[in-house]
Coordinates of C-alpha atoms and ligand atoms in Angstrom, one line a residue:
X1 CA -51.0 61.5 62.7
X2 CA -48.6 64.3 62.9
X3 CA -48.7 67.4 59.7
X4 CA -45.8 68.9 59.4
X5 CA -47.3 72.0 57.5
X6 CA -47.1 70.3 53.7
X7 CA -47.8 72.9 52.1
X8 CA -45.7 75.4 53.3
X9 CA -42.3 73.5 51.8
X10 CA -42.0 72.9 47.9
X11 CA -39.0 71.7 46.1
X12 CA -36.5 73.8 44.7
X13 CA -35.2 73.4 41.3
X14 CA -36.4 70.5 39.3
X15 CA -33.8 66.9 39.2
X16 CA -36.3 65.0 37.0
X17 CA -35.0 67.4 33.7
X18 CA -32.1 64.8 34.0
X19 CA -31.8 62.0 30.6
X20 CA -33.5 58.8 30.9
X21 CA -34.9 56.5 28.3
X22 CA -38.3 57.1 29.2
X23 CA -37.7 60.9 29.1
X24 CA -36.0 60.3 25.4
X25 CA -39.2 58.3 24.5
X26 CA -41.3 61.7 25.2
X27 CA -38.8 63.7 23.4
X28 CA -39.3 61.8 20.4
X29 CA -43.2 61.8 20.4
X30 CA -42.9 65.1 20.6
X31 CA -40.8 65.4 17.1
X32 CA -43.0 62.7 15.5
X33 CA -46.0 64.7 17.4
X34 CA -48.0 61.4 18.1
X35 CA -49.9 62.9 20.4
X36 CA -50.6 66.8 19.0
X37 CA -47.9 68.0 21.1
X38 CA -49.8 66.3 24.3
X39 CA -48.0 65.2 27.0
X40 CA -50.7 63.2 30.0
X41 CA -49.2 61.6 32.6
X42 CA -51.3 59.8 35.2
X43 CA -50.2 58.9 39.4
X44 CA -51.9 55.6 40.1
X45 CA -52.5 54.7 43.8
X46 CA -53.9 52.6 45.2
X47 CA -55.8 54.2 48.5
X48 CA -54.8 50.5 50.7
X49 CA -51.3 52.5 51.8
X50 CA -49.1 55.4 52.5
X51 CA -47.0 56.1 49.8
X52 CA -43.4 55.2 50.3
X53 CA -39.8 56.0 48.8
X54 CA -40.7 54.4 45.7
X55 CA -43.6 55.9 44.7
X56 CA -41.8 58.6 45.3
X57 CA -39.5 57.3 42.3
X58 CA -43.2 57.2 40.1
X59 CA -44.5 60.5 41.7
X60 CA -41.1 62.4 40.4
X61 CA -41.1 60.6 37.0
X62 CA -45.2 61.1 36.8
X63 CA -45.4 64.9 37.9
X64 CA -41.8 65.8 36.5
X65 CA -42.0 65.0 33.3
X66 CA -45.5 66.2 32.4
X67 CA -43.7 69.7 34.2
X68 CA -40.9 70.1 31.9
X69 CA -43.4 69.4 29.0
X70 CA -45.9 71.8 29.6
X71 CA -47.6 68.6 29.7
X72 CA -50.7 67.4 32.6
X73 CA -50.7 65.0 35.2
X74 CA -54.0 63.3 37.1
X75 CA -53.3 62.0 40.5
X76 CA -56.2 59.0 40.0
X77 CA -56.7 56.7 42.9
X78 CA -56.8 52.7 41.3
X79 CA -60.0 52.1 44.1
X80 CA -60.9 49.1 42.7
X81 CA -60.5 47.2 46.3
X82 CA -63.0 48.0 48.7
X83 CA -62.1 46.1 51.5
X84 CA -58.3 47.6 51.9
X85 CA -59.0 51.1 50.9
X86 CA -59.8 54.1 53.2
X87 CA -60.2 57.7 52.5
X88 CA -57.2 58.1 55.3
X89 CA -54.4 56.9 52.4
X90 CA -56.7 59.1 49.9
X91 CA -56.0 62.2 52.5
X92 CA -52.1 60.6 53.3
X93 CA -51.5 60.2 49.3
X94 CA -52.8 63.5 48.4
X95 CA -50.3 65.0 51.2
X96 CA -47.0 63.9 50.3
X97 CA -47.6 64.1 46.2
X98 CA -48.6 68.0 47.9
X99 CA -45.2 68.0 50.3
X100 CA -43.0 66.1 47.6
X101 CA -43.3 69.8 45.8
X102 CA -46.5 68.6 42.7
X103 CA -50.0 69.3 42.0
X104 CA -52.4 67.3 39.7
X105 CA -54.4 68.9 37.9
X106 CA -57.5 66.7 37.7
X107 CA -58.2 64.3 41.0
X108 CA -59.9 61.3 39.3
X109 CA -60.8 57.8 40.8
X110 CA -60.9 54.3 39.0
X111 CA -65.1 54.4 40.7
X112 CA -65.5 57.8 38.8
X113 CA -65.7 55.2 36.0
X114 CA -67.6 52.7 37.5
X115 CA -70.7 53.2 35.6
X116 CA -68.5 53.3 32.1
X117 CA -66.9 50.0 32.4
X118 CA -69.6 47.8 33.1
X119 CA -71.4 49.6 29.7
X120 CA -68.2 48.0 28.2
X121 CA -68.4 45.0 30.2
X122 CA -72.0 45.0 28.5
X123 CA -70.4 45.8 24.9
X124 CA -67.8 42.9 25.0
X125 CA -70.5 39.8 26.5
X126 CA -72.4 41.5 23.4
X127 CA -69.2 41.3 20.7
X128 CA -69.3 37.9 22.2
X129 CA -65.9 38.3 23.9
X130 CA -66.9 38.4 27.2
X131 CA -68.8 35.2 29.4
X132 CA -70.0 35.1 33.2
X133 CA -67.6 31.8 34.9
X134 CA -69.1 29.6 37.3
X135 CA -66.2 28.1 38.4
X136 CA -65.0 29.0 42.2
X137 CA -61.5 30.6 42.5
X138 CA -60.2 27.4 42.8
X139 CA -61.0 25.4 39.4
X140 CA -60.1 28.7 37.5
X141 CA -56.7 28.7 39.1
X142 CA -56.8 25.0 37.8
X143 CA -57.6 25.7 34.6
X144 CA -55.2 28.3 33.4
X145 CA -52.6 25.9 33.4
X146 CA -48.6 27.3 34.0
X147 CA -46.1 29.0 32.5
X148 CA -45.6 25.5 30.8
X149 CA -48.3 24.0 30.6
X150 CA -51.6 26.1 28.3
X151 CA -54.8 26.1 30.6
X152 CA -58.5 24.4 30.1
X153 CA -61.3 26.2 28.7
X154 CA -64.1 26.5 31.5
X155 CA -67.2 24.0 31.5
X156 CA -69.0 27.8 30.6
X157 CA -66.6 29.4 28.8
X158 CA -69.6 28.9 25.6
X159 CA -72.5 30.5 27.3
X160 CA -74.8 32.1 24.8
X161 CA -74.4 35.5 24.4
X162 CA -78.2 35.6 25.8
X163 CA -77.4 33.8 29.0
X164 CA -74.0 36.1 29.7
X165 CA -76.0 39.1 29.6
X166 CA -78.9 37.6 31.8
X167 CA -76.1 36.9 34.3
X168 CA -74.0 39.9 34.3
X169 CA -77.6 41.8 34.9
X170 CA -78.2 39.8 38.0
X171 CA -74.9 40.1 39.2
X172 CA -75.2 43.4 38.8
X173 CA -78.4 43.7 40.5
X174 CA -76.7 41.7 43.8
X175 CA -79.0 38.4 43.1
X176 CA -75.3 36.3 44.2
X177 CA -73.6 35.8 47.2
X178 CA -69.7 37.0 46.7
X179 CA -67.6 34.8 45.0
X180 CA -70.6 32.7 43.5
X181 CA -69.4 33.6 39.7
X182 CA -67.3 36.1 37.7
X183 CA -67.4 37.5 34.6
X184 CA -63.8 37.2 32.2
X185 CA -62.6 37.8 29.2
X186 CA -63.0 35.6 26.4
X187 CA -59.8 35.5 24.9
X188 CA -57.2 32.2 24.6
X189 CA -56.7 30.0 27.2
X190 CA -53.5 28.5 25.7
X191 CA -52.1 31.6 25.2
X192 CA -47.9 31.8 26.5
X193 CA -49.3 34.7 28.3
X194 CA -50.7 33.7 31.7
X195 CA -52.4 37.4 31.7
X196 CA -54.5 36.3 28.7
X197 CA -55.8 33.6 29.4
X198 CA -59.3 34.7 29.9
X199 CA -59.0 37.0 32.6
X200 CA -61.6 37.8 35.1
X201 CA -62.9 41.1 35.2
X202 CA -65.7 41.6 37.3
X203 CA -66.0 39.9 40.6
X204 CA -69.2 39.9 43.2
X205 CA -68.6 41.7 46.1
X206 CA -70.9 43.1 48.4
X207 CA -68.9 45.8 50.3
X208 CA -69.5 49.6 51.2
X209 CA -66.8 51.0 48.7
X210 CA -65.4 54.4 50.7
X211 CA -66.4 56.3 47.1
X212 CA -69.5 54.6 46.0
X213 CA -70.9 53.2 48.9
X214 CA -73.1 50.5 48.7
X215 CA -74.0 50.8 45.0
X216 CA -71.9 48.2 43.7
X217 CA -72.3 44.1 43.9
X218 CA -69.5 44.0 41.4
X219 CA -66.0 45.4 41.0
X220 CA -63.8 45.0 38.0
X221 CA -61.1 44.1 38.1
X222 CA -57.4 46.1 38.7
X223 CA -56.5 44.8 34.8
X224 CA -60.1 46.0 33.8
X225 CA -59.8 48.9 35.2
X226 CA -56.9 50.7 34.7
X227 CA -55.8 50.7 30.9
X228 CA -59.7 52.6 30.5
X229 CA -58.5 54.9 33.3
X230 CA -56.3 56.0 31.3
X231 CA -57.8 56.0 27.8
X232 CA -60.7 57.8 29.4
X233 CA -58.2 60.1 30.7
X234 CA -56.1 60.8 27.7
X235 CA -52.9 60.0 29.3
X236 CA -50.6 59.8 26.6
X237 CA -47.5 58.4 28.3
X238 CA -48.6 55.5 31.1
X239 CA -45.7 54.7 33.6
X240 CA -45.6 51.8 35.8
X241 CA -42.6 49.2 36.7
X242 CA -42.1 45.9 35.4
X243 CA -44.3 43.4 36.5
X244 CA -47.0 45.3 34.8
X245 CA -45.0 44.0 31.2
X246 CA -46.8 41.2 31.4
X247 CA -50.0 42.6 31.6
X248 CA -49.3 45.8 28.9
X249 CA -50.8 43.1 26.3
X250 CA -54.2 42.5 28.2
X251 CA -54.8 45.7 28.5
X252 CA -53.7 46.7 24.6
X253 CA -56.2 43.7 23.8
X254 CA -59.9 46.0 26.2
X255 CA -58.6 49.4 24.4
X256 CA -59.1 47.2 20.9
X257 CA -62.0 45.4 21.1
X258 CA -63.7 49.0 22.4
X259 CA -62.5 50.8 19.6
X260 CA -61.0 53.7 22.6
X261 CA -58.3 55.6 23.2
X262 CA -54.8 53.7 23.0
X263 CA -52.4 55.1 25.9
X264 CA -48.6 54.1 25.6
X265 CA -47.3 52.1 28.7
X266 CA -43.9 52.6 29.8
X267 CA -42.1 50.0 32.7
X268 CA -39.6 50.8 35.1
X269 CA -38.2 49.6 37.1
X270 CA -38.8 49.1 41.2
X271 CA -37.3 50.8 43.1
X272 CA -35.3 49.1 46.2
X273 CA -33.1 50.1 48.7
X274 CA -31.5 48.2 50.6
X275 CA -32.0 47.3 54.6
X276 CA -36.1 48.4 54.1
X277 CA -39.2 46.7 53.0
X278 CA -41.6 48.6 50.7
X279 CA -44.2 46.2 50.5
X280 CA -47.0 48.0 51.5
X281 CA -48.4 44.6 52.9
X282 CA -46.4 44.1 54.8
X283 CA -45.9 47.8 56.4
X284 CA -49.4 47.6 56.7
X285 CA -48.6 44.6 59.3
X286 CA -45.6 46.9 61.4
X287 CA -48.6 48.7 61.7
X288 CA -51.5 46.8 62.9
X289 CA -48.8 44.6 64.3
X290 CA -47.5 47.7 66.4
X291 CA -44.1 47.2 65.4
X292 CA -43.8 50.7 64.6
X293 CA -45.3 53.8 66.3
X294 CA -47.9 54.3 63.2
X295 CA -47.5 54.8 59.1
X296 CA -45.3 57.9 60.1
X297 CA -42.8 56.3 62.4
X298 CA -39.3 58.1 61.2
X299 CA -38.3 54.4 61.2
X300 CA -40.6 53.5 57.9
X301 CA -39.6 53.9 54.8
X302 CA -42.7 56.2 54.3
X303 CA -43.1 59.6 53.5
X304 CA -44.8 60.4 55.8
X305 CA -42.2 58.8 58.0
X306 CA -39.3 60.7 56.4
X307 CA -41.2 63.9 57.0
X308 CA -41.2 62.8 60.5
X309 CA -37.5 62.0 60.7
X310 CA -36.4 65.2 59.2
X311 CA -36.1 64.3 55.3
X312 CA -37.2 67.3 52.4
X313 CA -38.7 67.1 49.6
X314 CA -35.5 68.6 47.9
X315 CA -33.8 66.1 48.8
X316 CA -35.8 63.2 48.3
X317 CA -35.9 64.5 44.6
X318 CA -32.9 65.1 44.1
X319 CA -32.0 61.0 45.5
X320 CA -35.1 59.4 42.9
X321 CA -33.3 61.7 40.7
X322 CA -29.7 60.6 40.6
X323 CA -31.0 56.8 41.2
X324 CA -32.2 56.7 37.7
X325 CA -34.6 54.9 36.0
X326 CA -33.8 52.2 34.5
X327 CA -35.4 48.2 32.4
X328 CA -34.3 46.1 35.0
X329 CA -35.1 46.3 38.8
X330 CA -31.7 46.6 41.0
X331 CA -31.2 47.6 44.2
X332 CA -30.1 51.2 45.9
X333 CA -27.9 51.4 49.2
X334 CA -29.8 52.9 51.8
X335 CA -26.1 55.2 52.3
X336 CA -27.0 56.6 48.6
X337 CA -30.5 58.3 50.1
X338 CA -29.0 59.2 53.7
X339 CA -26.3 61.1 51.6
X340 CA -28.5 63.7 49.7
X341 CA -30.5 64.4 52.7
X342 CA -27.2 65.5 54.4
X343 CA -26.7 66.7 51.4
X344 CA -29.4 69.6 51.7
X345 CA -29.5 69.9 55.2
X346 CA -26.0 71.1 55.0
X347 CA -26.8 73.5 52.9
X348 CA -29.9 74.6 54.4
X349 CA -30.5 73.9 58.3
X350 CA -28.7 76.0 61.5
X351 CA -26.5 74.4 63.5
X352 CA -26.8 74.5 67.8
X353 CA -24.9 73.1 70.4
X354 CA -26.6 69.7 71.9
X355 CA -25.0 67.5 74.5
X356 CA -26.8 63.8 74.1
X357 CA -25.1 62.1 76.5
X358 CA -23.8 65.0 79.2
X359 CA -21.0 65.2 81.7
X360 CA -20.4 68.4 83.6
X361 CA -17.9 70.6 84.0
X362 CA -16.7 73.4 86.1
X363 CA -14.4 75.8 85.2
X364 CA -13.1 76.7 88.2
X365 CA -11.4 80.1 87.6
X366 CA -14.9 81.8 85.6
X367 CA -16.6 83.9 87.7
X368 CA -19.4 81.9 90.0
X369 CA -23.1 84.1 88.9
X370 CA -21.6 85.3 85.2
X371 CA -23.1 84.7 81.8
X372 CA -21.1 85.8 78.6
X373 CA -23.0 85.9 75.6
X374 CA -20.8 84.7 73.2
X375 CA -21.8 85.0 68.8
X376 CA -22.2 81.6 67.7
X377 CA -22.5 81.0 63.3
X378 CA -26.3 79.7 62.3
X379 CA -25.0 78.4 58.9
X380 CA -21.4 78.6 57.7
X381 CA -22.2 77.4 54.2
X382 CA -25.3 80.4 54.4
X383 CA -23.6 83.9 55.5
X384 CA -27.1 85.2 55.8
X385 CA -28.1 82.7 58.5
X386 CA -26.3 85.1 60.1
X387 CA -25.2 84.5 64.1
X388 CA -26.7 83.6 67.3
X389 CA -25.9 84.5 71.3
X390 CA -25.2 81.5 72.9
X391 CA -24.5 81.8 77.3
X392 CA -21.2 80.8 79.0
X393 CA -20.8 80.0 82.6
X394 CA -19.1 78.1 84.9
X395 CA -20.9 74.7 84.6
X396 CA -21.6 73.3 81.6
X397 CA -21.8 70.5 80.0
X398 CA -19.9 68.0 77.3
X399 CA -20.6 65.0 75.9
X400 CA -19.5 62.3 77.8
X401 CA -17.1 60.5 75.2
X402 CA -15.7 63.6 74.9
X403 CA -13.6 63.1 78.4
X404 CA -11.2 60.4 79.0
X405 CA -9.4 59.6 81.6
X406 CA -7.0 57.5 80.0
X407 CA -7.1 58.5 76.1
X408 CA -6.5 56.2 74.1
X409 CA -3.4 56.8 71.5
X410 CA -4.9 59.3 68.9
X411 CA -7.5 60.9 70.9
X412 CA -7.0 64.4 71.2
X413 CA -10.4 65.2 72.7
X414 CA -10.3 66.2 76.6
X415 CA -8.4 64.0 79.0
X416 CA -6.3 65.7 82.6
X417 CA -4.0 67.8 81.4
X418 CA -5.2 68.7 78.0
X419 CA -6.1 71.8 76.6
X420 CA -9.0 71.8 74.6
X421 CA -11.0 74.6 73.1
X422 CA -15.1 74.8 73.4
X423 CA -16.7 76.4 70.4
X424 CA -17.2 79.7 70.1
X425 CA -15.8 80.1 74.1
X426 CA -12.9 79.4 76.0
X427 CA -9.5 77.3 75.8
X428 CA -9.9 75.2 78.9
X429 CA -7.7 72.3 80.6
X430 CA -8.7 69.6 82.2
X431 CA -7.8 69.4 85.6
X432 CA -8.8 67.0 88.2
X433 CA -11.9 64.8 87.8
X434 CA -14.9 63.9 90.1
X435 CA -16.0 60.3 90.8
X436 CA -18.7 58.6 92.4
X437 CA -19.0 55.5 94.6
X438 CA -18.7 53.2 91.2
X439 CA -15.4 54.9 90.1
X440 CA -16.8 56.9 86.9
X441 CA -16.2 60.1 86.7
X442 CA -18.9 62.2 87.1
X443 CA -17.5 66.0 86.9
X444 CA -14.6 67.6 85.3
X445 CA -13.1 70.4 87.0
X446 CA -10.9 72.5 84.1
X447 CA -9.2 76.2 84.0
X448 CA -9.7 78.2 81.1
X449 CA -7.6 80.9 79.4
X450 CA -9.3 84.7 79.6
X451 CA -6.9 85.5 76.6
X452 CA -8.7 83.2 74.3
X453 CA -12.4 84.4 74.1
X454 CA -14.4 83.4 71.3
X455 CA -11.5 80.4 70.8
X456 CA -9.2 82.6 69.4
X457 CA -5.3 82.3 71.0
X458 CA -3.4 85.3 71.1
X459 CA -0.5 83.6 71.2
X460 CA -1.0 81.1 68.1
X461 CA -0.7 78.5 70.1
X462 CA -2.4 75.4 68.9
X463 CA -4.9 72.7 70.2
X464 CA -5.4 69.8 68.5
X465 CA -9.6 69.6 69.7
X466 CA -12.8 71.8 69.7
X467 CA -16.1 70.2 71.0
X468 CA -19.3 71.5 71.7
X469 CA -21.3 72.3 75.5
X470 CA -24.0 74.0 76.8
X471 CA -24.5 75.7 79.7
X472 CA -25.3 74.1 82.7
X473 CA -27.5 76.9 83.9
X474 CA -29.4 77.4 80.2
X475 CA -29.5 73.7 79.2
X476 CA -33.1 72.9 77.8
X477 CA -34.1 69.5 78.7
X478 CA -35.0 67.6 75.8
X479 CA -36.1 63.6 74.3
X480 CA -34.0 62.7 72.0
X481 CA -34.8 59.3 69.8
X482 CA -31.8 58.1 67.8
X483 CA -32.9 55.6 64.8
X484 CA -31.0 52.9 62.6
X485 CA -32.3 50.6 60.3
X486 CA -35.9 48.5 60.8
X487 CA -34.4 45.6 59.3
X488 CA -30.7 44.3 60.7
X489 CA -30.9 42.7 56.8
X490 CA -29.5 44.1 54.0
X491 CA -31.5 42.5 51.5
X492 CA -34.6 41.7 54.3
X493 CA -36.9 40.2 51.7
X494 CA -34.4 36.8 52.1
X495 CA -35.9 35.3 55.1
X496 CA -34.6 31.4 55.7
X497 CA -37.2 29.0 55.6
X498 CA -39.8 28.6 58.3
X499 CA -39.3 32.4 59.9
X500 CA -41.0 35.3 58.8
X501 CA -39.8 38.8 57.4
X502 CA -40.6 40.9 60.5
X503 CA -38.4 38.2 62.5
X504 CA -35.2 39.9 60.8
X505 CA -36.7 43.7 62.7
X506 CA -33.3 44.9 64.1
X507 CA -34.1 45.2 68.1
X508 CA -31.8 48.6 68.0
X509 CA -33.8 50.3 65.3
X510 CA -34.6 52.8 68.1
X511 CA -33.1 54.1 71.4
X512 CA -34.8 57.2 73.3
X513 CA -32.0 59.7 75.0
X514 CA -34.1 60.9 77.8
X515 CA -32.2 63.9 79.3
X516 CA -30.3 65.2 76.4
X517 CA -28.9 69.4 77.4
X518 CA -29.5 71.8 74.4
X519 CA -28.9 75.2 73.9
X520 CA -31.6 77.6 75.3
X521 CA -32.4 78.2 71.4
X522 CA -34.5 75.3 70.7
X523 CA -36.7 75.5 73.4
X524 CA -39.8 76.4 71.7
X525 CA -38.6 74.3 68.3
X526 CA -41.7 74.3 66.0
X527 CA -42.1 70.9 65.2
X528 CA -40.3 70.1 61.7
X529 CA -37.9 72.2 62.6
X530 CA -34.5 70.8 61.0
X531 CA -31.2 71.3 62.5
X532 CA -27.5 70.4 62.9
X533 CA -26.4 69.3 66.0
X534 CA -22.7 70.5 66.1
X535 CA -20.7 67.7 65.8
X536 CA -23.6 64.9 66.0
X537 CA -26.0 65.3 63.2
X538 CA -28.8 66.2 60.8
X539 CA -31.8 66.5 64.0
X540 CA -35.5 67.3 63.4
X541 CA -38.6 68.8 65.6
X542 CA -41.1 66.1 66.3
X543 CA -44.0 66.5 66.9
X544 CA -44.7 65.3 70.3
X545 CA -42.2 68.0 71.3
X546 CA -44.3 70.5 73.9
X547 CA -42.8 73.8 74.4
X548 CA -40.3 73.7 76.7
X549 CA -39.8 70.3 76.0
X550 CA -38.7 69.5 72.7
X551 CA -38.5 66.0 71.3
X552 CA -35.8 65.8 68.6
X553 CA -35.4 63.1 66.0
X554 CA -32.2 62.1 64.8
X555 CA -32.7 62.7 60.3
X556 CA -29.1 61.4 60.0
X557 CA -25.5 61.0 61.9
X558 CA -22.9 63.0 60.2
X559 CA -20.4 60.7 58.8
X560 CA -21.3 60.3 54.8
X561 CA -20.5 56.4 53.7
X562 CA -21.7 57.2 50.9
X563 CA -19.3 59.6 49.2
X564 CA -16.9 57.4 50.6
X565 CA -17.7 55.0 48.7
X566 CA -18.1 57.2 45.6
X567 CA -14.4 59.0 46.4
X568 CA -13.4 54.8 46.2
X569 CA -15.1 54.9 42.9
X570 CA -13.2 57.6 41.4
X571 CA -16.4 59.2 41.3
X572 CA -15.7 62.1 44.6
Ligands
LIG1 P1 -48.3 46.9 46.2 O1 -46.8 47.2 46.9 O2 -49.7 46.9 47.3 O3 -48.0 46.2 44.6 P2 -47.8 49.3 45.0 O4 -47.0 49.4 45.7 O5 -47.6 48.6 43.2 O6 -48.6 48.0 45.3 P3 -49.5 50.8 44.1 O7 -50.7 52.0 44.6 O8 -50.3 50.3 42.9 O9 -48.7 50.1 45.2 O10 -49.0 52.1 43.2 C1 -48.6 53.5 42.1 C2 -47.4 53.3 41.2 O11 -46.3 53.3 42.3 C3 -47.6 52.6 40.7 O12 -47.5 52.9 39.2 C4 -46.7 51.8 40.8 O13 -45.9 51.5 39.8 C5 -45.5 53.1 42.0 N1 -44.7 52.1 42.4 C6 -44.8 51.1 43.4 N2 -43.9 51.1 44.9 C7 -42.8 51.5 43.4 C8 -41.9 51.3 44.0 N3 -40.6 50.8 45.1 N4 -40.5 51.9 42.9 C9 -41.0 52.6 41.4 N5 -42.7 53.1 41.2 C10 -42.9 52.2 42.4
LIG2 MG1 -49.8 48.2 42.8

């Protein structure tokens, strides 16, 4: 893992304060004084993977809304699955929440409540509301019924309270092997809601837990832990994604049986992005199979991946706010996320010149051994960013694509006989080319007009094109990594029969350019530093950079397809 100085960045103004239905509910509760003016939320990740852009939506809602109303937010790890959870995930989740610019009030773990949950389980047994079932997992599934058929009672459903207590205590004492018994809530096997058909509350699992060690041979199910954890923390507004709507009656049932504080659960739509997979299980598979270079691979939709790629917290928060909240799941265009990072980077990043695919240019009438320091503007969007000096010499590199020996119609960049402006430099005219044995152009010869220093034309003549360049003698060699989407399909979850999601990985998702030429100011770019490479896109220095040998990730190209879409829709 590479940390890119997370503490130094916080998001600015809060885009979360836009109106949405959850905010309206909170406003109404404040008006009616439902919780004595209190707003308390929590963000409850399971520490079984790194956070992704979908989690950012939940984080912005949980923290953003509480912040807006002077409330509190706990970060609570719902750590009820010891086999899949690790402290590495706990640490990365904390880092990512902080990076987004949020600070939690309490740091909690569902495992903090294991003792209390156990006491509550005993209470439910004593009240005749829970029983120990000896059916196998398979048989429990068979007894559960379907959406159209009611379930069947387990033969163990009517055990006496004494027998249940005895068995549950022995489960707790570690007497029984994994999977041999469970504790179930005694609700209604014919409920139309499958979640109410005597759900499992506890399972036997002799596994080390990342926090409680080997203290517990039994673990509460998520559904027996989540609602009560909210209640214990006095959470007023418990936001979660839509798939939990069907679990809400169960959470309420537990709360009512136990007579404890009822948190209000509010469901919202999951964020999905085109060309992006958001399942933690699948992301883990990508990492484990080495299909990507770790959780923070810049192609991953994880917050650590986006950070490494050059995304800013502000861009992510602006995007999440613009994507909005609703009660139906949909999918958001990846182009929209890219639009928001461009918008933010445009305001804040320094412009520099970098040549990704270098073509040598020799200016024949420019003195050998002369270097001029040209003034270059750091950020036209921000005058306070100032200017810098860029060395200009007789031999330069330009982008291969900015020269054509035979220019197609409408191509105004450099070609034989054509004059173009070198940004912040001079106007140059191509006089001839040098070719290799294969007939490829390997060098372009030009002349320059000394009267055009800085790119101005005293006689007012126009050139149609301005191109970027780097002095050959001063150029810094760099590796530049260009990314495309990780999946070729707009909806990677749509898989043909007999195929796996990972079969649709884009073979061209990473292109490594090993011999890019950068202007000298970038020689020691600090990992995490973001720039606009003029005319190319936004780039961020990677932690793999070494002094004098930077590595850059392309965050996003300059072309904004989303802005075009919006214009078409009449919003632009
Ligand atoms: P899994 O993919 O393993 O089912 P999860 O994505 O639900 O897990 P959690 O760690 O349980 O991951 O999520 C923490 C919180 O983030 C939950 O409240 C969950 O509803 C929310 N969340 C997860 N994915 C998204 C998403 N794509 N959009 C919005 N919120 C999400
Ligand atoms: Mg979950």
